[in-house]
mmCIF file of C-alpha atoms in Angstrom:
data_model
loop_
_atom_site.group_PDB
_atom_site.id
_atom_site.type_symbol
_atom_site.label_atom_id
_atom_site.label_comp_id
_atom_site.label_asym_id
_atom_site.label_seq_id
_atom_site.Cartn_x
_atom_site.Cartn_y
_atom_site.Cartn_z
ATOM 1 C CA UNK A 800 87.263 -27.348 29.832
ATOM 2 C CA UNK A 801 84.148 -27.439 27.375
ATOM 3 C CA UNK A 802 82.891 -24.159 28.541
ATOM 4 C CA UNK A 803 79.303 -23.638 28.034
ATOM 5 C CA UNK A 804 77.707 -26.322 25.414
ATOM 6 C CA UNK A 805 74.320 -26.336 24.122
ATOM 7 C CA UNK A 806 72.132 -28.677 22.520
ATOM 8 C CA UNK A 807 70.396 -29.237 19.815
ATOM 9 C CA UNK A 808 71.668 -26.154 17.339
ATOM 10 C CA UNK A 809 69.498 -26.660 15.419
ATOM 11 C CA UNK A 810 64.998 -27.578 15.951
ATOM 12 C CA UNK A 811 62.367 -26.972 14.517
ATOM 13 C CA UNK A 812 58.758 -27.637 15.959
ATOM 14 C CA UNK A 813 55.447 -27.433 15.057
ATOM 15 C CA UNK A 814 52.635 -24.434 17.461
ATOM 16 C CA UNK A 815 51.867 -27.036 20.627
ATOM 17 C CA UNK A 816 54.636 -29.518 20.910
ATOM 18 C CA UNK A 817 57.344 -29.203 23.895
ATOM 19 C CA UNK A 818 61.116 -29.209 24.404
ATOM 20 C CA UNK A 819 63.593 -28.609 26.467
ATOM 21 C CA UNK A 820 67.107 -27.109 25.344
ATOM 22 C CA UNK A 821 69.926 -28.628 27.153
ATOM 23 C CA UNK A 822 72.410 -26.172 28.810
ATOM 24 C CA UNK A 823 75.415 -27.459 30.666
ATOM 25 C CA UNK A 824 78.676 -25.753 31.882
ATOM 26 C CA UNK A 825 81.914 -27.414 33.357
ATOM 27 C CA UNK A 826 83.212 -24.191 35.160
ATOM 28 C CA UNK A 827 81.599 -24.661 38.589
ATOM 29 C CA UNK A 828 80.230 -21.768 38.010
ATOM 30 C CA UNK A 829 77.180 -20.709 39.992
ATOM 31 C CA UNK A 830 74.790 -18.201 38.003
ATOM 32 C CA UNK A 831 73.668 -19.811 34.956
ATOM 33 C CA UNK A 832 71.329 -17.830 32.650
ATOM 34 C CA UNK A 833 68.976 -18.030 29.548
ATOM 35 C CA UNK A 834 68.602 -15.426 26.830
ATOM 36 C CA UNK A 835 66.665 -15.116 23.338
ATOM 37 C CA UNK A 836 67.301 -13.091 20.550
ATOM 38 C CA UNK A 837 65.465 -11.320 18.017
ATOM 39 C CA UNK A 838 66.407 -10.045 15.089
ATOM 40 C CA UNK A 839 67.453 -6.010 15.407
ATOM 41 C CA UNK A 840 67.278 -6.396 19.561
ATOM 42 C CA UNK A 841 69.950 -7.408 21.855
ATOM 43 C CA UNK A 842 69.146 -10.366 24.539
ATOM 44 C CA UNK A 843 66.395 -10.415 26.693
ATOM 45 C CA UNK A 844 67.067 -12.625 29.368
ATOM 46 C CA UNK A 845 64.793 -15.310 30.114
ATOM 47 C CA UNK A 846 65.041 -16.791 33.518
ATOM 48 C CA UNK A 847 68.405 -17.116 35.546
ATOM 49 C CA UNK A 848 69.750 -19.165 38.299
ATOM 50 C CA UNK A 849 72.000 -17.628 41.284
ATOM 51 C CA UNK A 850 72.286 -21.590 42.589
ATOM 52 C CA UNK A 851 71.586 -25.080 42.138
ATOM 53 C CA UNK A 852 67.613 -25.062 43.552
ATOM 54 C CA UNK A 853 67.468 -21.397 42.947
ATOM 55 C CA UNK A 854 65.788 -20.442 39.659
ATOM 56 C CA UNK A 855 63.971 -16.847 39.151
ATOM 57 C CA UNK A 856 62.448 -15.130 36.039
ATOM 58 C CA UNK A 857 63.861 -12.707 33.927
ATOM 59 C CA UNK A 858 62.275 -10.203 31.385
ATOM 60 C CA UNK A 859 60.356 -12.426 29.015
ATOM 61 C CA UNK A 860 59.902 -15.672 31.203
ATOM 62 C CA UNK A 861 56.350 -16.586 29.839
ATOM 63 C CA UNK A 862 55.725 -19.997 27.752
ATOM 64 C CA UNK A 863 58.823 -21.117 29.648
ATOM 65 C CA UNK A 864 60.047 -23.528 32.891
ATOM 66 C CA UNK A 865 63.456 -23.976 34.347
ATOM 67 C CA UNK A 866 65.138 -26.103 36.950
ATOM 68 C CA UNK A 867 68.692 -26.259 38.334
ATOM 69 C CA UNK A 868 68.894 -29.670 40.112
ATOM 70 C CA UNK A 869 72.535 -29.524 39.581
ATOM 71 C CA UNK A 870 75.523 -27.098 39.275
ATOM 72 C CA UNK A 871 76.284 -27.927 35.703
ATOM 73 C CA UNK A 872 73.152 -28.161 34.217
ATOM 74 C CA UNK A 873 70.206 -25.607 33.887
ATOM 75 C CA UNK A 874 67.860 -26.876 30.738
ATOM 76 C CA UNK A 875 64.999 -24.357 29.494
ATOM 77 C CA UNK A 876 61.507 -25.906 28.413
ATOM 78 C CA UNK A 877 59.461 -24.998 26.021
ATOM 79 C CA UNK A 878 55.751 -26.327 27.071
ATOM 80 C CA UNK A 879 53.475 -25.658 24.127
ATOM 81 C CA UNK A 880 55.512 -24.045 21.201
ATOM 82 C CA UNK A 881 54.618 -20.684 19.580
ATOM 83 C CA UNK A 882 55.706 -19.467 16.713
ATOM 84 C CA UNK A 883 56.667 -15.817 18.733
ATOM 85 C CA UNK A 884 59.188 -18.305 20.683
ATOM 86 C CA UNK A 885 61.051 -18.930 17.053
ATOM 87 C CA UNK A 886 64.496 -17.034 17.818
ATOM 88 C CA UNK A 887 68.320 -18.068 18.677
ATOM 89 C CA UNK A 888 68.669 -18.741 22.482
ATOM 90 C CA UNK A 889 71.884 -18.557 24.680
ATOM 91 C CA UNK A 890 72.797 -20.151 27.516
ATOM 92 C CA UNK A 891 75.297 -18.493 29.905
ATOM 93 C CA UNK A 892 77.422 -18.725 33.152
ATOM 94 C CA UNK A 893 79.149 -16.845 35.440
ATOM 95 C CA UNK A 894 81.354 -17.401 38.790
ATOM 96 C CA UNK A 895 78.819 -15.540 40.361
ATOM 97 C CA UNK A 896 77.023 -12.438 40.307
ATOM 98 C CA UNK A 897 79.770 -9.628 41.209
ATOM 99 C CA UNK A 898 81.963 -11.548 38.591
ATOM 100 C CA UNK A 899 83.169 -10.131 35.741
ATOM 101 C CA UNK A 900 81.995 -11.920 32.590
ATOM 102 C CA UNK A 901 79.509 -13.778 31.569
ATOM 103 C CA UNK A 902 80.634 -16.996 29.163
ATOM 104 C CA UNK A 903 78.341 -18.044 26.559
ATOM 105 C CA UNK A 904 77.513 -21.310 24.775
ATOM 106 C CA UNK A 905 77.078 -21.461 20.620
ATOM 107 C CA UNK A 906 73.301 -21.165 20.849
ATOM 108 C CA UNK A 907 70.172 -22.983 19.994
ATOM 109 C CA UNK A 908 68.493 -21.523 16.401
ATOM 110 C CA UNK A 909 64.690 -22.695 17.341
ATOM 111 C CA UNK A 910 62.067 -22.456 14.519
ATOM 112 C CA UNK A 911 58.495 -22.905 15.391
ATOM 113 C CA UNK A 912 56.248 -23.760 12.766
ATOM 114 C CA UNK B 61 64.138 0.059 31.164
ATOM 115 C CA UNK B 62 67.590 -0.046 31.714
ATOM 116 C CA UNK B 63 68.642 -1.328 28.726
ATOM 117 C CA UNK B 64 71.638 -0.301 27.085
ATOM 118 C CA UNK B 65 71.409 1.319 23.442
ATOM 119 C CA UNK B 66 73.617 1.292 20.943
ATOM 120 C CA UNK B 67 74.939 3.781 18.617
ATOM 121 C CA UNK B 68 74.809 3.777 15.539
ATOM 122 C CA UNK B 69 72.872 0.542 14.705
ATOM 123 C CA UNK B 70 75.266 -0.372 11.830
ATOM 124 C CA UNK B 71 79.153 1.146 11.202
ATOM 125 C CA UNK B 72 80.657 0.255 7.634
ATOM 126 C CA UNK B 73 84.750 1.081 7.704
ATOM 127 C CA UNK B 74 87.775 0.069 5.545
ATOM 128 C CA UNK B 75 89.793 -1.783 7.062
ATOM 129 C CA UNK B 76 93.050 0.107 8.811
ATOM 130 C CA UNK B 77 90.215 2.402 9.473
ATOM 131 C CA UNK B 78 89.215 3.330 13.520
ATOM 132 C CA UNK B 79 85.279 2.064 14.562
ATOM 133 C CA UNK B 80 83.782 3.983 17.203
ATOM 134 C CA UNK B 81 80.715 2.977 18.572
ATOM 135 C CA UNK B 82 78.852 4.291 21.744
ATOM 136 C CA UNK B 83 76.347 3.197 24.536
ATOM 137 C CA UNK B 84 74.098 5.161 26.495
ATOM 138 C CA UNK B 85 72.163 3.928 29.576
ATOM 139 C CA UNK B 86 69.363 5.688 32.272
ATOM 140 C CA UNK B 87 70.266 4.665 35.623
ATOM 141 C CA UNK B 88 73.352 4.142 37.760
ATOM 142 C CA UNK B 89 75.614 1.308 37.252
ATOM 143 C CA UNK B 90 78.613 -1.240 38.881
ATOM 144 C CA UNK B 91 79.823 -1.776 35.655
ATOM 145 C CA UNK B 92 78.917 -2.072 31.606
ATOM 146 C CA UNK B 93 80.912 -4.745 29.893
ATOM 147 C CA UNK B 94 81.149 -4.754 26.056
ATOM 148 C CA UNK B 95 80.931 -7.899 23.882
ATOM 149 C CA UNK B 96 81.498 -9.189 20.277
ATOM 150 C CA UNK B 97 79.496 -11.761 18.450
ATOM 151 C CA UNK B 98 80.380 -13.105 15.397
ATOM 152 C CA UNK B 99 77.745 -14.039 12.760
ATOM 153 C CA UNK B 100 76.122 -17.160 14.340
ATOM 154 C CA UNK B 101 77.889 -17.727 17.234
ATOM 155 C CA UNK B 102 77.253 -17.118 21.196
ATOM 156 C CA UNK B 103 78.980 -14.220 22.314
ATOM 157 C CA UNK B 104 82.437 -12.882 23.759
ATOM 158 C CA UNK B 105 83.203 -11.055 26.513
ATOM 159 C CA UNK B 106 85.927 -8.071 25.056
ATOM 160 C CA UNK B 107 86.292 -5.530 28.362
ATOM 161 C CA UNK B 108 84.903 -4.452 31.210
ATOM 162 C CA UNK B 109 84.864 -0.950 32.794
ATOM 163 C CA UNK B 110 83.805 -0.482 36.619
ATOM 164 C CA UNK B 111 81.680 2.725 37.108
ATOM 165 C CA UNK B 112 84.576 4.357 38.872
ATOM 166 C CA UNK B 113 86.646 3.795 36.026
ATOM 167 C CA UNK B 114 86.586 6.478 32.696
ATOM 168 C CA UNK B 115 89.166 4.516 30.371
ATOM 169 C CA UNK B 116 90.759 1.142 29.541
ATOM 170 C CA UNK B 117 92.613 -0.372 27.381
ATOM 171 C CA UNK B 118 92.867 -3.806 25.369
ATOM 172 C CA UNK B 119 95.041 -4.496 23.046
ATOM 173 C CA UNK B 120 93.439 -2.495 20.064
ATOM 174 C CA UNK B 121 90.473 -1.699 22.469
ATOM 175 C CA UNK B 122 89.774 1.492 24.300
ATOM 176 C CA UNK B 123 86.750 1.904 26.429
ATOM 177 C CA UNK B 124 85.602 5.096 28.323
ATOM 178 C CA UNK B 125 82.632 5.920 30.330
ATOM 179 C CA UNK B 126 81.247 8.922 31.362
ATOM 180 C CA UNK B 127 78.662 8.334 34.047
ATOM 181 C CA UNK B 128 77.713 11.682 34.166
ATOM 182 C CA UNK B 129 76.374 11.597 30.650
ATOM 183 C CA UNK B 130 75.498 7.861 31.177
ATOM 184 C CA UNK B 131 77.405 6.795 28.269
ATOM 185 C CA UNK B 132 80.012 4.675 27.145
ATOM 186 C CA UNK B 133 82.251 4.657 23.495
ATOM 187 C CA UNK B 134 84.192 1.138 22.477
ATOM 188 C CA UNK B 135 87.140 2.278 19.694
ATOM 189 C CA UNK B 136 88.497 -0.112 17.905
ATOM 190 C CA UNK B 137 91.479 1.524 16.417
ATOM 191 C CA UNK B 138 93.511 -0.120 12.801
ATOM 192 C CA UNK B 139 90.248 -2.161 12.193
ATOM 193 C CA UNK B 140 90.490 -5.609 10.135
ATOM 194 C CA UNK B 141 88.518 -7.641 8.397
ATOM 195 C CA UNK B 142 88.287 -10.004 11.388
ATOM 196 C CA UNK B 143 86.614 -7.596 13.492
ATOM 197 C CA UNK B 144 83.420 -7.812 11.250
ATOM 198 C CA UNK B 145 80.733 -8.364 13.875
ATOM 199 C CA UNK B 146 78.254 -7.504 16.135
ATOM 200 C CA UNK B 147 78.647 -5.800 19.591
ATOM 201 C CA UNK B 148 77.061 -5.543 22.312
ATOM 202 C CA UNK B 149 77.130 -3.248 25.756
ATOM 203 C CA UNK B 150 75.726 -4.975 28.975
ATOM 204 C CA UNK B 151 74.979 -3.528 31.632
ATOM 205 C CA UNK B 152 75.296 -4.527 35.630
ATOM 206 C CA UNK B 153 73.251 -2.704 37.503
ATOM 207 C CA UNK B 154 73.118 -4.179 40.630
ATOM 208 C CA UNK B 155 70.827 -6.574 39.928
ATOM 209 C CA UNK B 156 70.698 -9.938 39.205
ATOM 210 C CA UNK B 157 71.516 -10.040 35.714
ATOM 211 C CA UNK B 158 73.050 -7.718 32.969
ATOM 212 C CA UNK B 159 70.959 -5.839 30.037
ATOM 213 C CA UNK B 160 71.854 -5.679 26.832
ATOM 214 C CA UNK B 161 71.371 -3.149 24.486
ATOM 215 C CA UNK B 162 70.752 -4.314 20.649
ATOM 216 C CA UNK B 163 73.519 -3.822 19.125
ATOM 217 C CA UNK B 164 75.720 -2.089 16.805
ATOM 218 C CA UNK B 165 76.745 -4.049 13.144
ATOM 219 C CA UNK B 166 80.380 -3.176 12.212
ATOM 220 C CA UNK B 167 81.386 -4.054 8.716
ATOM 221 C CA UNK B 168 85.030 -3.663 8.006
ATOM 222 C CA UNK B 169 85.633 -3.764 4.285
ATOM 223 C CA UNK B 170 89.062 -5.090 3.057
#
């Protein structure tokens, strides 16, 4: 199994433009989240998904879209790039939400110019 | 806010050296899990501990929780150099997601 991959690792973008990071997980697992981080602060989670169709927000969901048309994939959208949205984001999954762990993918370092 | 906090924000050790490092938290909880992340790199889940739990035990690991002090302490006994990272408490609260305090930075020294 891949786990949890992410893409790009790497962007940077200039105040306006949009993109979406690409999140995808070969566990059959059901929850799927998104998370940023700051320097000096753990993650703030971002929006989540309990289900494929299912998508809610979490703490610091604005300036961002999700969908979960499919099990395996849940990609995040950026629709007009700030530079306060510069950070490293996470993607993660779990088997559900009583589960035990969360698994994490390598992370996306986003720059926004 | 329920998040999780950290304590102390950074821990320097030698190595061979034991790293204890503590979380506190406001409300009740199902569980608090404690992860590591390396210096770019997602993170790892180390241990959980259910909130009817008050110790467990990983390899060089030991995690206790006192939830009438809403707190929790991750000691990593005989530290290395390897275990130079970040880490992290999260914690379920019956919600829908876990919170995550911001960290504590361990730097074991060889």
């Amino acid at each position: 199994n891949a786990g949890v991959t992410q893409t790009p690792k790497f962007q940077v973008l200039k105040t306006g433009q949009s993109m979406t990071l690409q999140c995808a997980q070969d566990m059959n697992h059901e929850y799927m989240s998104w998370y940023r981080q700051d320097p000096g602060m753990g993650l703030r989670l971002i929006h989540y998904s309990v289900g494929a169709g299912i998508t809610d927000q979490g703490e610091v969901p604005n300036g961002y879209n999700v969908s979960r048309s499919t099990t395996e994939d849940f990609p995040l959208r950026l629709l007009s790039a700030a530079p306060s949205q510069t950070s490293v984001y996470f993607c993660a999954s779990t088997p559900g939400l009583a589960a035990d762990t969360q698994y994490f993918g390598p992370g996306t370092r986003l720059t926004v110019l | 806010s329920q998040q999780g906090e950290e304590d102390p924000q950074a821990l320097s050790i030698q190595e061979g050296e034991n790293a204890t490092m503590n979380c506190s938290y406001k409300t009740s909880i199902n569980n608090l899990q404690w992860y590591r992340q390396n210096s770019g790199r997602g993170l790892v889940h180390l241990i959980l501990i259910r909130s009817n739990e008050r110790e467990k035990h990983s390899g060089r690991l030991r995690v206790t929780l006192d939830t009438s002090k809403k707190s929790s302490s991750l000691l990593i006994t005989a530290s290395r150099a390897a275990d130079t990272a970040s880490y992290f408490c999260a914690i379920d609260n019956y919600g829908q997601n876990f919170v995550f305090g911001p960290g504590t930075r361990l730097s074991v020294l060889p």
